[in-house]
């Protein structure tokens, strides 16, 4: 049966809070130093409210909400309550995962209790590394004792789904540093880990200073992957690991071709309008931004499905009607890569082999030709 595109519902909502108490040297996300005047944050929250309302009933079937940043935890209790109240309207019966991103230094018991009261059921804490010297070098303002203390506080308040963000391939980072991070994970047992390899972003403080990345990325990837596997974590995407079935449903919606809406400055989305697919991005400043729409050609849309889907260890579901069309469209390239041993088709899924996973960017170039 042919699926009518507009029948597909928006499953996920991303909400961007762009304020940060400091700027980390590696970061090029859309952010701004937290304004001194609390009214500015209030105005931003009002803009979010208006933007959400402009979607009318399109957000009635959300399964996941993700409040990210920037630093959502830098809002004070009053602002946090206001943000949660605005979002409460979109927490309906289908909502299963509701995440907020937190920085260790700004986590407070009061805010944790507000998150709980409004049914936020997943926390993502930006730890980055447990090594204090490295934390200073990358421009963070928390230390490892704060990260541990706040993590335990969140457990005490009753959060049973906590993810931590870490990074590897940081300057001067040694194999021992990464092994120490693994030891901390063994002690703390977070439910989910996003462990990113540092990317040198042109628009970050380091990028502007033209710093070059160290080239031991693959070595670290192996230490991280083997270490987490030994601890019982399951890799389900290039940089994401889960234990006890706590994969992030929100993140999966970015990779499995689901529709999602992004609100707030810098937020991106993937929407359908009148049967066509659009990537959206909110451009401007915290107090004045507008949504820009980029219409995807069928070719671009199919490429996006491949690019995002191959990030997942389980790859792309070939029983899905749209994915089947994607497969037919790229059949010769897929077959070449299967022959080379970079892609495999198994149980109606198209995915990267172990070797293919390591060289995914090279494989993707074949799909662009
Ligand atoms: C946009 S940040 C926001 C979260 C929060 N403000 C924090 O700093 O923890 C989300 C995550 O992206 C990762 N990240 C940011 N910049 C990166 C970069 N240049 N390379 C790799 N990972 C990066 C970090 O691990 C960070 O926790
Ligand atoms: S990494 Fe997080 S805290 Fe640091 S500047 Fe980026 S968004 Fe802000």
Coordinates of C-alpha atoms in Angstrom, one line a residue, residues 18 45 51 65 78 152 165 199 345 353:
X18 CA 20.8 28.5 23.8
X45 CA 10.5 31.2 26.6
X51 CA 6.5 28.9 18.0
X65 CA 10.7 15.5 23.7
X78 CA 11.2 30.0 38.1
X152 CA 24.3 10.7 42.5
X165 CA 28.2 12.6 27.4
X199 CA 35.5 17.2 16.0
X345 CA 22.1 -7.3 4.1
X353 CA 29.9 -4.4 8.4

